[in-house]
Amino acid sequence: MSQEETRRGDGSLFNEDSIDGFLHRAFLRATGRSGEEVRRRPVIGICSSASELNPCNAGLSVVAESVKRGVLAAGGLPVVFPTISISEPFVRPTSMFLRNLMAMDVEQMITSSPVDAVVLLGGCDKTIPAQVMGALSAGKPALLIAAGPRPVGRFNGEALTVDDFWPLAARRRRGELSDQDWNRLEGCLMSGVGTCNVMGTATTMATVAEVLGLALPGSTLLPATGSARQDAAVRTGTRAVALAEEGRPPSEVVTAEAIEDAFRVVCAIGGSTNAMVHLAAMAGRVGVPLDFAGWSRTTPLLGDVRPSGPHLLEDLAEAGGIPAVLKELAPVLHLDRPSASGKTWADEVAEVEPKTGAALRPFDQPVAEGGALVVLSGSLAPDGAVIKRSAMDHKLLRHTGRALVFDGVTDLNARIDDPDLPVDADSVLVLRGVGPVGGPGMPEVGHVPIPAKLAREGVEDMVRISDGRMSGTADGAVALHVAPEAAVGGPLALVRDGDLIELDVDAGRLELLVPAGELERRRAGFTPPAAPSRGYELLYHRHVLQSPDGCDFDFLVKAPKVN
């Protein structure tokens, strides 16, 4: 590679009469492209996370072909390149452990490749955050189109979405679901390619990309396998060519106002708690401040879709989709920002007519006055925690109970269904040692199951507390992302069985009711876990930040802007 190419890092050399230009074109022509094709400008990289180890993203190869058609129609040269792809159900201990590695992969591929702009193809939970983080740091114009939600299935004559798995699994544990039904469920729970068909993390993060101005308006809720998503992919490719010519980097789009609006929309639609970690990481890449607690308090819950409400994603799409949500939420948003189409969001939603009443409520008739996500703090979580208010039994909004502690998943699995477990419905189940460092990677295990003996008595929700995460498809009174985590000596590490814990969601408090002197005595005996010995695990252990900072690596974060 020449010094000139290294300096520029764009696709201009494909159209130059130089040795480097000649070699660029010659190598591309080896793939069957014509001489005319390889001289097209601008060059649009299509960053694909398609993988057979990631069923949620399995449809992205087809989407890539549609993006290519849009790029070609606009006079650009499309080139598809892969990165690692991380799948929530397959990667252990968690796909979150590899999110930062994928972000670095995306960033380096964008900066090192001769492309003028990039279209990101993502889907499963951590791929979209990783791609956006990488693109923000790479600095070249970027758009995203998501894999889209899979179709809704059927089970025992009723609609089946992925969040139905949790109560069905609980029935299986209680012996209420036969082997025949359990096997049949395995074959129909995931009804096709695409991401989870509720407002889980994948759809939440696709929504975030749309609201930020990185994905075309109205693209989030289009079905994974429908013609409408392919049409959106073509339009994304066409728009990418125009964006390359404008030269606007994503950091000019993902502003403080955009981050705020994205989080408010997440709160308004009952989005995943995981969005807070990923938005914090994105904010860290561009150096903007956050006020999750304040934004949540002043954002009404308007979306009434699964897993927080009874309606399907397709019902929200019928109501007008994410643009309709933005129009209803306009009083608390900054709609003078650009959308991915090039128009401002105000212009984009001007002609939108939301169909409110079921899946989407009017601004002045919300499902609830406060947002779906509530930030907690207190003596048990000095640096914060989060709970999904919209998806919990409201009888537990204020609760005090005695702790029952589990040290890691192995301990949890060994004891949770023990008939002699010293637990009752008022107990507070604590799962620790599963945070960013302790997990490692903060796995989605915070949704501690109801102990079998209580489940058989009809207990459906309990207060649960963890330094881990939970699936965006799960529900319950689960306080997550407790920071600092137990593995680095946070107060969660000091909890003992029988300690009183107080949760007050409306007040945003999570308190450990143990005298300070006793906690100091316990702290003296704390021993952190041993560090890994090599490789990415060691790098991760040394450099990962806590959940309020997005669990990014400390050397990738940009210093906050000073006003």
XYZ file of C-alpha atoms in Angstrom:
563
model
C 0.000 0.000 0.000
C 1.370 3.393 -0.960
C 1.803 6.314 1.393
C -0.830 8.226 -0.598
C -3.398 5.466 -0.149
C -2.607 5.169 3.533
C -3.124 8.885 3.975
C -6.399 9.119 2.111
C -8.084 5.839 3.048
C -10.906 6.423 0.559
C -12.004 5.023 -2.783
C -10.595 7.756 -5.012
C -7.749 5.586 -6.267
C -10.185 3.279 -8.057
C -10.647 6.029 -10.627
C -7.061 7.303 -10.934
C -4.498 6.678 -13.683
C -1.772 5.550 -11.292
C -0.101 2.285 -10.412
C -2.227 2.004 -7.267
C -5.409 2.800 -9.194
C -4.512 0.202 -11.802
C -3.972 -2.469 -9.129
C -7.184 -1.569 -7.297
C -9.186 -2.040 -10.463
C -7.298 -5.138 -11.550
C -7.975 -6.929 -8.298
C -11.684 -6.073 -8.422
C -11.941 -7.185 -12.038
C -10.707 -10.575 -10.892
C -14.149 -10.937 -9.230
C -15.922 -10.542 -12.569
C -16.600 -6.803 -12.527
C -16.215 -4.869 -15.763
C -13.773 -2.061 -16.432
C -16.613 0.439 -16.253
C -17.894 -0.892 -12.939
C -14.558 -0.642 -11.142
C -14.261 3.041 -12.067
C -17.533 3.978 -10.421
C -17.398 6.543 -7.654
C -18.029 6.796 -4.788
C -17.053 3.421 -3.326
C -19.576 2.168 -0.770
C -18.442 -0.511 1.652
C -21.183 -2.883 2.797
C -20.134 -4.113 6.228
C -21.943 -7.403 6.737
C -22.389 -9.444 9.897
C -24.106 -12.310 8.064
C -23.044 -15.646 9.518
C -24.304 -19.202 9.838
C -23.310 -18.926 13.506
C -25.815 -16.074 13.824
C -29.300 -17.173 12.693
C -30.772 -13.761 13.510
C -28.515 -12.251 10.828
C -28.934 -15.081 8.310
C -31.036 -12.929 5.975
C -28.428 -10.207 5.631
C -26.754 -11.740 2.559
C -30.000 -11.112 0.656
C -30.207 -7.598 2.118
C -26.630 -6.942 0.935
C -27.622 -7.711 -2.648
C -30.457 -5.186 -2.422
C -28.106 -2.547 -0.990
C -25.749 -3.201 -3.889
C -28.570 -2.555 -6.383
C -29.260 0.790 -4.758
C -25.588 1.770 -4.818
C -25.223 0.819 -8.483
C -28.404 2.677 -9.441
C -26.971 5.838 -7.871
C -23.664 5.483 -9.710
C -21.565 4.074 -6.877
C -19.365 1.011 -6.562
C -20.594 -1.431 -3.867
C -18.130 -3.761 -2.149
C -19.235 -6.194 0.571
C -16.817 -7.045 3.353
C -17.323 -9.189 6.482
C -16.495 -8.719 10.116
C -16.958 -11.052 13.041
C -20.602 -11.654 13.895
C -21.743 -12.233 17.455
C -24.887 -14.185 18.264
C -26.556 -13.935 21.661
C -27.747 -17.567 21.823
C -24.479 -19.129 20.645
C -21.568 -17.119 22.087
C -20.352 -17.975 25.584
C -20.110 -16.593 28.154
C -22.059 -13.857 26.331
C -22.017 -11.971 23.063
C -21.450 -8.809 25.114
C -17.953 -10.091 25.852
C -17.152 -9.746 22.133
C -19.033 -6.507 21.394
C -15.955 -4.321 21.803
C -13.873 -6.708 19.702
C -16.441 -6.471 16.906
C -16.493 -2.677 17.249
C -12.716 -2.613 16.819
C -13.014 -4.955 13.822
C -15.621 -2.683 12.194
C -13.602 0.455 12.897
C -10.382 -0.965 11.465
C -12.045 -2.403 8.375
C -13.684 0.957 7.610
C -10.580 3.025 8.208
C -8.205 0.612 6.479
C -10.309 -0.037 3.380
C -10.587 2.231 0.316
C -14.257 3.160 0.800
C -15.938 6.567 0.843
C -18.937 5.535 2.955
C -20.274 2.401 4.587
C -23.605 0.627 4.953
C -23.752 -1.455 8.128
C -25.778 -4.679 8.068
C -26.589 -5.808 11.608
C -29.272 -7.536 13.598
C -28.709 -9.685 16.675
C -28.414 -7.814 19.975
C -24.767 -6.719 20.034
C -24.028 -6.414 16.304
C -25.806 -3.094 15.794
C -24.188 -1.446 18.864
C -20.764 -2.758 17.826
C -21.204 -1.496 14.268
C -22.377 1.949 15.365
C -19.549 2.261 17.886
C -16.985 1.289 15.254
C -18.454 3.598 12.630
C -18.508 6.546 15.043
C -14.812 6.104 15.731
C -13.933 5.428 12.069
C -15.426 8.756 10.998
C -16.578 7.923 7.464
C -20.212 8.514 6.413
C -22.344 5.594 7.559
C -25.875 4.223 7.341
C -27.362 1.063 8.807
C -30.080 -1.338 7.836
C -31.070 -4.015 10.324
C -31.996 -7.627 9.726
C -35.560 -7.005 10.894
C -37.870 -9.037 13.139
C -38.734 -12.649 12.293
C -42.362 -13.674 11.683
C -44.731 -14.367 14.569
C -45.320 -18.079 15.112
C -48.237 -20.098 16.456
C -48.423 -22.468 19.422
C -51.556 -24.143 20.752
C -53.691 -21.887 18.587
C -52.224 -18.581 19.783
C -49.621 -16.118 18.537
C -46.128 -17.135 19.660
C -43.350 -14.613 20.148
C -39.943 -15.191 21.695
C -40.907 -13.682 25.061
C -43.479 -16.462 25.476
C -40.547 -18.788 26.091
C -40.011 -17.559 29.662
C -43.468 -18.466 31.064
C -43.499 -21.677 29.009
C -40.082 -22.610 30.417
C -41.430 -21.933 33.906
C -44.358 -24.265 33.181
C -41.879 -26.908 32.022
C -39.931 -26.594 35.282
C -43.185 -27.068 37.208
C -43.981 -30.202 35.193
C -46.968 -28.605 33.447
C -45.684 -28.899 29.862
C -45.415 -32.357 28.327
C -42.396 -33.720 26.478
C -44.435 -33.638 23.280
C -45.364 -29.960 23.668
C -41.807 -29.064 24.726
C -40.368 -30.677 21.589
C -43.011 -29.018 19.435
C -42.176 -25.641 20.975
C -38.516 -26.128 20.057
C -39.493 -26.387 16.406
C -41.739 -23.336 16.242
C -40.391 -20.788 18.756
C -38.065 -19.266 16.159
C -40.327 -19.079 13.120
C -37.743 -17.909 10.596
C -34.652 -15.798 10.088
C -34.522 -12.358 11.630
C -34.267 -10.910 15.101
C -36.561 -11.405 18.082
C -40.139 -10.472 17.205
C -40.795 -8.331 20.293
C -39.313 -5.086 21.595
C -36.215 -6.928 22.793
C -32.665 -5.677 22.503
C -32.316 -6.266 18.764
C -35.403 -4.276 17.788
C -34.632 -1.680 20.454
C -31.153 -1.091 19.000
C -32.514 -0.940 15.441
C -34.910 1.713 16.767
C -31.986 3.569 18.332
C -30.151 3.591 14.986
C -33.234 4.966 13.244
C -33.808 7.716 15.821
C -30.122 8.681 15.843
C -30.325 9.324 12.102
C -28.292 6.315 10.976
C -31.133 4.190 9.524
C -33.868 5.246 7.126
C -37.101 6.407 8.793
C -39.636 3.612 9.032
C -37.142 0.800 8.423
C -36.956 -0.719 11.927
C -40.189 -2.705 12.068
C -40.233 -3.991 8.482
C -40.342 -7.827 8.522
C -37.038 -9.610 7.992
C -38.287 -11.634 5.046
C -40.645 -9.191 3.369
C -40.205 -7.245 0.138
C -40.501 -3.990 2.103
C -37.148 -4.630 3.807
C -35.474 -5.263 0.454
C -36.939 -2.001 -0.847
C -35.543 -0.201 2.208
C -32.168 -1.825 1.532
C -32.165 -0.522 -2.046
C -33.025 2.969 -0.808
C -30.300 2.713 1.840
C -27.726 1.946 -0.866
C -28.899 4.887 -2.945
C -28.822 7.218 0.044
C -25.319 6.002 0.965
C -23.982 7.313 -2.354
C -25.447 10.747 -1.658
C -24.110 10.657 1.892
C -20.621 9.839 0.617
C -20.762 12.877 -1.634
C -21.927 15.038 1.273
C -19.049 13.697 3.383
C -20.877 14.025 6.696
C -19.317 11.756 9.368
C -21.677 9.971 11.787
C -20.305 11.963 14.725
C -22.060 15.029 13.267
C -25.353 13.120 13.349
C -24.989 11.334 16.701
C -25.066 14.461 18.845
C -26.050 14.956 22.473
C -29.593 15.762 21.323
C -29.717 12.610 19.183
C -28.594 10.418 22.095
C -31.225 12.000 24.340
C -33.969 11.503 21.750
C -32.964 7.886 21.192
C -33.145 7.101 24.898
C -36.473 8.884 25.269
C -37.902 6.783 22.437
C -36.567 3.622 24.117
C -38.368 4.676 27.307
C -41.531 5.480 25.357
C -41.755 2.082 23.635
C -40.787 -0.132 26.583
C -37.400 -0.940 25.057
C -34.690 -3.186 26.431
C -32.652 -2.301 29.519
C -29.589 -3.221 27.449
C -30.077 -0.028 25.439
C -28.655 1.958 28.344
C -25.319 0.146 28.179
C -25.054 0.501 24.412
C -26.162 4.150 24.306
C -23.628 4.948 27.020
C -20.936 3.316 24.880
C -22.013 5.294 21.808
C -22.047 8.502 23.833
C -18.555 7.660 25.031
C -17.314 7.367 21.453
C -18.409 10.941 20.664
C -17.865 12.449 24.113
C -21.384 13.599 25.006
C -22.940 13.682 28.511
C -25.876 11.564 29.656
C -28.862 12.094 31.954
C -30.722 8.796 31.730
C -32.501 9.336 35.058
C -33.827 12.782 34.152
C -34.831 11.801 30.627
C -36.711 8.743 31.861
C -38.673 10.671 34.509
C -39.995 13.097 31.886
C -40.813 10.590 29.134
C -44.255 8.951 29.033
C -44.660 5.288 28.124
C -46.606 5.284 24.837
C -45.841 1.904 23.299
C -47.874 -1.028 24.593
C -46.076 -3.900 22.877
C -44.515 -7.139 24.020
C -42.813 -7.834 26.374
C -44.140 -4.804 28.301
C -47.647 -4.884 26.824
C -50.006 -7.210 24.943
C -49.557 -6.009 21.361
C -47.233 -7.228 18.611
C -44.523 -5.309 16.755
C -46.669 -5.510 13.631
C -49.386 -3.625 15.549
C -46.896 -0.836 16.289
C -45.863 -0.851 12.641
C -49.526 -0.540 11.637
C -49.825 2.446 13.991
C -47.107 4.214 11.995
C -43.909 2.664 13.312
C -41.061 4.601 14.851
C -41.841 7.835 12.917
C -45.291 7.804 14.539
C -43.691 7.369 17.959
C -41.473 10.385 17.293
C -44.462 12.471 16.230
C -46.395 11.610 19.400
C -43.304 12.208 21.525
C -42.470 15.505 19.789
C -43.016 17.709 22.891
C -39.878 16.251 24.523
C -37.716 15.629 21.420
C -35.348 17.636 19.205
C -36.927 17.132 15.794
C -34.819 19.747 14.054
C -32.104 17.086 13.814
C -31.361 15.263 10.549
C -32.864 11.858 9.877
C -31.041 9.360 7.684
C -33.089 10.445 4.667
C -31.454 13.875 4.650
C -34.589 15.651 5.858
C -35.015 16.851 9.417
C -37.105 14.666 11.639
C -39.669 17.494 11.825
C -40.105 17.375 8.052
C -40.016 13.582 8.089
C -42.949 13.214 10.485
C -44.975 16.181 9.229
C -47.176 13.977 7.036
C -47.254 11.002 9.429
C -50.676 10.296 10.917
C -50.244 8.001 13.934
C -53.001 5.458 14.515
C -53.132 5.684 18.278
C -55.240 3.824 20.780
C -53.819 0.296 21.102
C -50.146 -0.450 20.427
C -49.354 3.286 20.445
C -50.969 5.713 22.863
C -51.307 9.489 22.391
C -48.835 11.680 24.264
C -51.558 12.951 26.617
C -53.011 9.458 27.240
C -49.925 7.340 28.016
C -49.734 3.820 29.333
C -47.777 5.358 32.226
C -46.509 8.835 33.018
C -42.869 7.837 33.520
C -40.648 6.004 31.074
C -40.317 2.244 30.937
C -36.742 2.286 32.266
C -35.894 3.661 35.697
C -32.385 4.452 36.923
C -31.757 3.388 40.511
C -29.036 4.465 42.919
C -28.279 4.099 46.599
C -26.018 2.288 49.002
C -26.284 -0.987 47.056
C -25.692 0.703 43.687
C -23.641 3.873 44.247
C -22.964 4.247 40.534
C -26.408 3.138 39.443
C -28.619 0.282 38.323
C -31.651 -0.027 36.048
C -35.071 -1.648 36.298
C -37.769 -2.001 33.646
C -40.776 -0.521 35.398
C -43.144 -1.333 32.555
C -42.450 -5.070 32.747
C -42.727 -5.735 36.493
C -45.499 -6.441 38.975
C -46.354 -2.983 40.295
C -46.980 -4.415 43.759
C -43.189 -4.653 43.975
C -42.464 -1.043 43.058
C -41.723 -0.495 46.737
C -40.434 -3.540 48.557
C -38.178 -4.505 51.445
C -37.019 -8.075 51.859
C -34.199 -10.289 53.073
C -31.431 -11.204 50.665
C -30.782 -14.679 49.364
C -27.402 -14.585 47.622
C -26.135 -16.639 44.685
C -22.459 -16.386 43.745
C -22.503 -16.891 40.008
C -24.575 -18.979 37.625
C -23.236 -22.345 38.773
C -24.356 -21.661 42.333
C -27.715 -20.381 41.062
C -28.394 -23.444 38.935
C -27.377 -25.803 41.736
C -29.715 -24.352 44.370
C -32.585 -22.386 42.820
C -34.954 -25.373 42.654
C -33.854 -27.006 45.908
C -37.048 -27.752 47.872
C -35.194 -26.788 51.063
C -34.079 -23.382 49.731
C -34.689 -20.836 52.550
C -36.849 -18.493 50.464
C -40.321 -16.991 50.474
C -42.188 -14.600 48.185
C -40.786 -11.562 50.037
C -37.151 -12.623 49.628
C -34.812 -10.592 47.423
C -32.811 -12.875 45.145
C -29.269 -11.586 44.552
C -27.111 -12.915 41.712
C -23.595 -11.462 41.706
C -20.247 -12.034 40.065
C -21.755 -11.718 36.573
C -20.871 -8.123 35.746
C -18.515 -6.795 33.052
C -15.389 -8.154 34.784
C -16.962 -10.976 36.768
C -18.984 -12.534 33.927
C -16.874 -11.831 32.067
C -18.909 -9.687 29.706
C -22.025 -9.120 31.816
C -24.075 -12.093 30.534
C -27.869 -12.085 30.282
C -28.445 -14.128 33.427
C -29.918 -11.455 35.691
C -33.447 -12.740 35.048
C -33.178 -15.155 37.961
C -35.973 -17.732 37.731
C -38.620 -17.914 40.430
C -37.624 -20.804 42.751
C -39.583 -23.896 41.748
C -41.297 -24.341 45.109
C -42.604 -20.745 44.961
C -43.586 -21.040 41.302
C -45.716 -24.048 42.169
C -47.457 -21.899 44.782
C -48.344 -19.340 42.108
C -45.607 -16.754 42.700
C -44.980 -15.050 39.345
C -42.665 -12.162 40.244
C -40.099 -11.370 42.916
C -37.478 -8.689 43.429
C -34.219 -9.821 41.896
C -30.923 -7.915 41.841
C -27.827 -8.537 39.740
C -24.705 -6.941 38.319
C -25.475 -8.788 35.080
C -27.969 -8.067 32.303
C -31.157 -9.773 31.178
C -32.624 -10.448 27.772
C -34.744 -7.666 26.339
C -37.422 -10.313 25.870
C -37.655 -10.984 29.621
C -39.741 -9.258 32.278
C -40.049 -9.032 36.035
C -38.942 -6.915 38.985
C -35.263 -7.294 38.145
C -32.749 -4.587 39.098
C -29.802 -4.963 36.731
C -26.393 -3.482 35.852
C -25.628 -2.821 39.523
C -22.469 -0.703 39.633
C -19.810 -1.028 40.778
C -20.108 -4.764 40.197
C -19.208 -7.359 42.810
C -15.998 -8.468 41.070
C -14.398 -5.049 41.540
C -15.501 -4.722 45.164
C -18.851 -2.973 44.789
C -21.327 -3.167 47.682
C -23.027 -6.114 45.985
C -19.968 -8.187 46.943
C -20.675 -7.466 50.616
C -24.292 -8.671 50.763
C -24.955 -11.658 53.009
C -27.989 -13.924 53.278
C -30.587 -12.293 55.507
C -29.507 -8.680 54.895
C -32.419 -6.305 54.381
C -32.604 -4.714 50.926
C -34.988 -1.893 50.063
C -36.216 -1.162 46.532
C -38.214 1.994 45.777
C -38.655 2.307 42.024
C -40.632 5.552 42.050
C -37.953 7.174 44.213
C -35.143 5.574 42.174
C -33.534 3.982 45.231
C -31.811 0.659 45.904
C -30.508 0.404 49.466
C -28.585 -2.184 51.473
C -29.822 -1.734 55.049
C -26.639 -2.800 56.828
C -24.602 -0.533 59.165
C -21.533 1.047 57.568
C -19.216 -0.442 60.180
C -20.369 -3.964 59.415
C -19.861 -3.359 55.684
C -16.308 -2.167 56.314
C -15.603 -5.304 58.311
C -16.830 -7.426 55.432
C -14.872 -5.384 52.898
C -11.633 -6.260 54.639
C -12.183 -9.871 53.635
C -12.970 -9.203 49.979
C -10.715 -10.889 47.408
C -11.088 -9.974 43.715
C -11.155 -12.765 41.130
C -7.897 -13.703 39.434
C -7.102 -12.028 36.111
C -6.966 -14.099 32.901
C -3.507 -15.003 31.680
C -3.515 -14.126 27.971
C -5.175 -12.929 24.807
C -8.356 -10.968 24.382
C -9.599 -12.093 27.801
C -6.661 -10.356 29.455
C -7.106 -7.180 27.397
C -10.815 -7.184 28.245
C -10.180 -7.693 31.964
C -7.685 -4.819 32.130
C -9.596 -2.250 30.110
C -13.370 -2.813 30.311
C -15.354 -0.022 31.950
C -18.370 -0.444 34.200
C -21.945 -0.405 32.921
C -22.626 3.357 33.413
C -19.788 3.958 30.928
C -21.157 1.438 28.474
C -18.694 -1.391 29.197
C -16.457 -0.016 26.443
C -12.670 -0.190 26.652
C -11.076 2.766 28.384
C -8.693 3.391 25.473
C -11.586 3.764 22.973
C -13.565 6.441 24.806
C -13.443 10.075 23.769
C -13.177 12.722 26.483
C -16.536 14.430 27.163
C -17.092 17.801 25.542
C -16.712 20.796 27.847
C -19.201 23.614 27.321
